[in-house]
Coordinates of C-alpha atoms in Angstrom, one line a residue:
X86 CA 269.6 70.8 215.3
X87 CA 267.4 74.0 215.2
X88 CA 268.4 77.2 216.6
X89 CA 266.6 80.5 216.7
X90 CA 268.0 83.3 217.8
X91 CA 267.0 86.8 217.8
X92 CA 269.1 90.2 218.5
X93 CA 268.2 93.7 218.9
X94 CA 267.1 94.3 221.7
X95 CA 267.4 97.3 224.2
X96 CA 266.7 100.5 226.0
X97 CA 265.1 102.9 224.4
X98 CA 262.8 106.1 225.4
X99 CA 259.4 106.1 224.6
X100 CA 258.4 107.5 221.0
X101 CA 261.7 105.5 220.2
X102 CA 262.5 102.7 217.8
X103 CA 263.6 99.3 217.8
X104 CA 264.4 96.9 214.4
X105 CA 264.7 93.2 216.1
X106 CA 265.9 90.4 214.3
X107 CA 265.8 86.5 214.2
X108 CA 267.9 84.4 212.3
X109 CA 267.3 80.5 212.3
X110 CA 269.2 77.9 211.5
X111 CA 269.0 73.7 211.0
X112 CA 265.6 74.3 209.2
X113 CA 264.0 75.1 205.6
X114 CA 263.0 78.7 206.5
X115 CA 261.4 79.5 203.3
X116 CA 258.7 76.6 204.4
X117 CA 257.9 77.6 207.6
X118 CA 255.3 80.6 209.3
X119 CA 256.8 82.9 211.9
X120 CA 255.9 85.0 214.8
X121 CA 257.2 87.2 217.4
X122 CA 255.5 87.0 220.6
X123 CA 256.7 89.0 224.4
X124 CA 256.3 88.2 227.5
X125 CA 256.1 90.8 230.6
X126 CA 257.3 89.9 234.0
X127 CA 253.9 88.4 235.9
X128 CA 252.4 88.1 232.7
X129 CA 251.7 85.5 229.7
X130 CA 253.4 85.3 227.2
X131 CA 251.2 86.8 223.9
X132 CA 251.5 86.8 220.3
X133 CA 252.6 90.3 218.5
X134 CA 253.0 89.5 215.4
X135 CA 252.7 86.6 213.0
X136 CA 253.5 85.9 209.2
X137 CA 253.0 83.4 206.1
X138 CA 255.9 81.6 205.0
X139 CA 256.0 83.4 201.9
X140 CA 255.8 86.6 203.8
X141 CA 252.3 87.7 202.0
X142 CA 250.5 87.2 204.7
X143 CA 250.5 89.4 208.3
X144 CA 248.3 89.6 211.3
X145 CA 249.2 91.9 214.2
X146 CA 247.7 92.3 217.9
X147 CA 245.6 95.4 217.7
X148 CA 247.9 97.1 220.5
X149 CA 250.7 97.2 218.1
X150 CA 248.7 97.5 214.6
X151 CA 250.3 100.9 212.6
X152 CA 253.4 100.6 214.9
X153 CA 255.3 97.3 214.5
X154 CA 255.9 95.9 211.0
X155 CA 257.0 92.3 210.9
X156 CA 259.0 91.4 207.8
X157 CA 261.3 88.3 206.4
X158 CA 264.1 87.6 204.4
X159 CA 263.9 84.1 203.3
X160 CA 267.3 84.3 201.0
X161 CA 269.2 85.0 204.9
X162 CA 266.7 83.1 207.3
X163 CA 266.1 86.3 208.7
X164 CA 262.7 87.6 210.8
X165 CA 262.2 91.0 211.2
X166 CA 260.2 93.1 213.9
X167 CA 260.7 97.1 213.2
X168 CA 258.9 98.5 216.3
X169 CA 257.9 102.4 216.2
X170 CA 256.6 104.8 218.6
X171 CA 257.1 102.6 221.1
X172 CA 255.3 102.9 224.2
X173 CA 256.1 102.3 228.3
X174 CA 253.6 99.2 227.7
X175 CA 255.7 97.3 225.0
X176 CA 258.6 96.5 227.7
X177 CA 258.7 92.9 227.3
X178 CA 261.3 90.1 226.4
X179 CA 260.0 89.1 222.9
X180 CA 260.7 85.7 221.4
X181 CA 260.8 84.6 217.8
X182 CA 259.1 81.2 216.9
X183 CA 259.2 79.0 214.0
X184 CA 255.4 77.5 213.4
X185 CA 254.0 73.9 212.4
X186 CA 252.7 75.3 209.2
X187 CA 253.5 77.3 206.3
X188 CA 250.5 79.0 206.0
X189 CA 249.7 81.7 208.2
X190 CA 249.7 80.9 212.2
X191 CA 247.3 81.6 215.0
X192 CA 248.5 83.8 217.7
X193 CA 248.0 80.3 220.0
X194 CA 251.9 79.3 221.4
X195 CA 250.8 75.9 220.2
X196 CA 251.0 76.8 216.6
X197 CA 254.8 77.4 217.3
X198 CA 257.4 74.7 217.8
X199 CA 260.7 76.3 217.8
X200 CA 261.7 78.9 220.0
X201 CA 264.3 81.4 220.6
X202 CA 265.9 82.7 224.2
X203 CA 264.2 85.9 223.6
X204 CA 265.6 89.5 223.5
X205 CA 264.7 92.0 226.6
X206 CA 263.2 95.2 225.4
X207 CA 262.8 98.3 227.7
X208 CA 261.1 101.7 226.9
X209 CA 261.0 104.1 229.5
X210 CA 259.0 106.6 229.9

């Protein structure tokens, strides 16, 4: 059974920062792409941040390009998302995905097949 959770979320003022993590279990992690994506109340949910699965390749939504750095640690099954200088704008609950592929994914939610519960982040202003 595959799980994938994330952690580290939470409140912080804007300018702030935020390291969020996903760890996923019940899968070869080494073999798959990732991505965080976030999802604002009234909103769709959009990709933030994606990533090979040897971690080489990364493609980021311009709004958070030179902010957010999305990393992994394939010895721990671990995703990373450190978020700086965040803004009022990135409040969101952001989810961590597990792709079809290896190779680097799409932003498209149909790339992804496992998902996490998500993690609720709030900057205020």
């Amino acid at each position: 059974q595959v799980q994938v959770v994330e952690s580290g979320g939470g409140l912080v003022q804007a300018g702030g920062s935020l390291r969020l993590s996903c760890t996923a279990s019940g899968l070869n992690f080494a073999d798959y792409g990732m991505g965080w994506f976030r999802q604002a109340p009234g909103k769709e949910r959009e990709g933030v941040s994606v990533i090979s699965s040897s971690g080489r390749w990364t493609n980021y939504k311009d709004s958070v390009k030179g902010r957010f750095t999305i990393s992994r640690d394939n010895a721990k099954n671990t995703l990373y998302l450190q978020m700086n200088s965040l803004k009022p704008e990135d409040t969101a609950m952001y989810y961590c995905a597990a792709a079809r592929m290896s190779s680097l994914p799409s932003f498209r939610t149909t790339d992804f097949r496992y998902w996490g519960q998500g993690t609720q982040v709030t900057v205020s202003s």
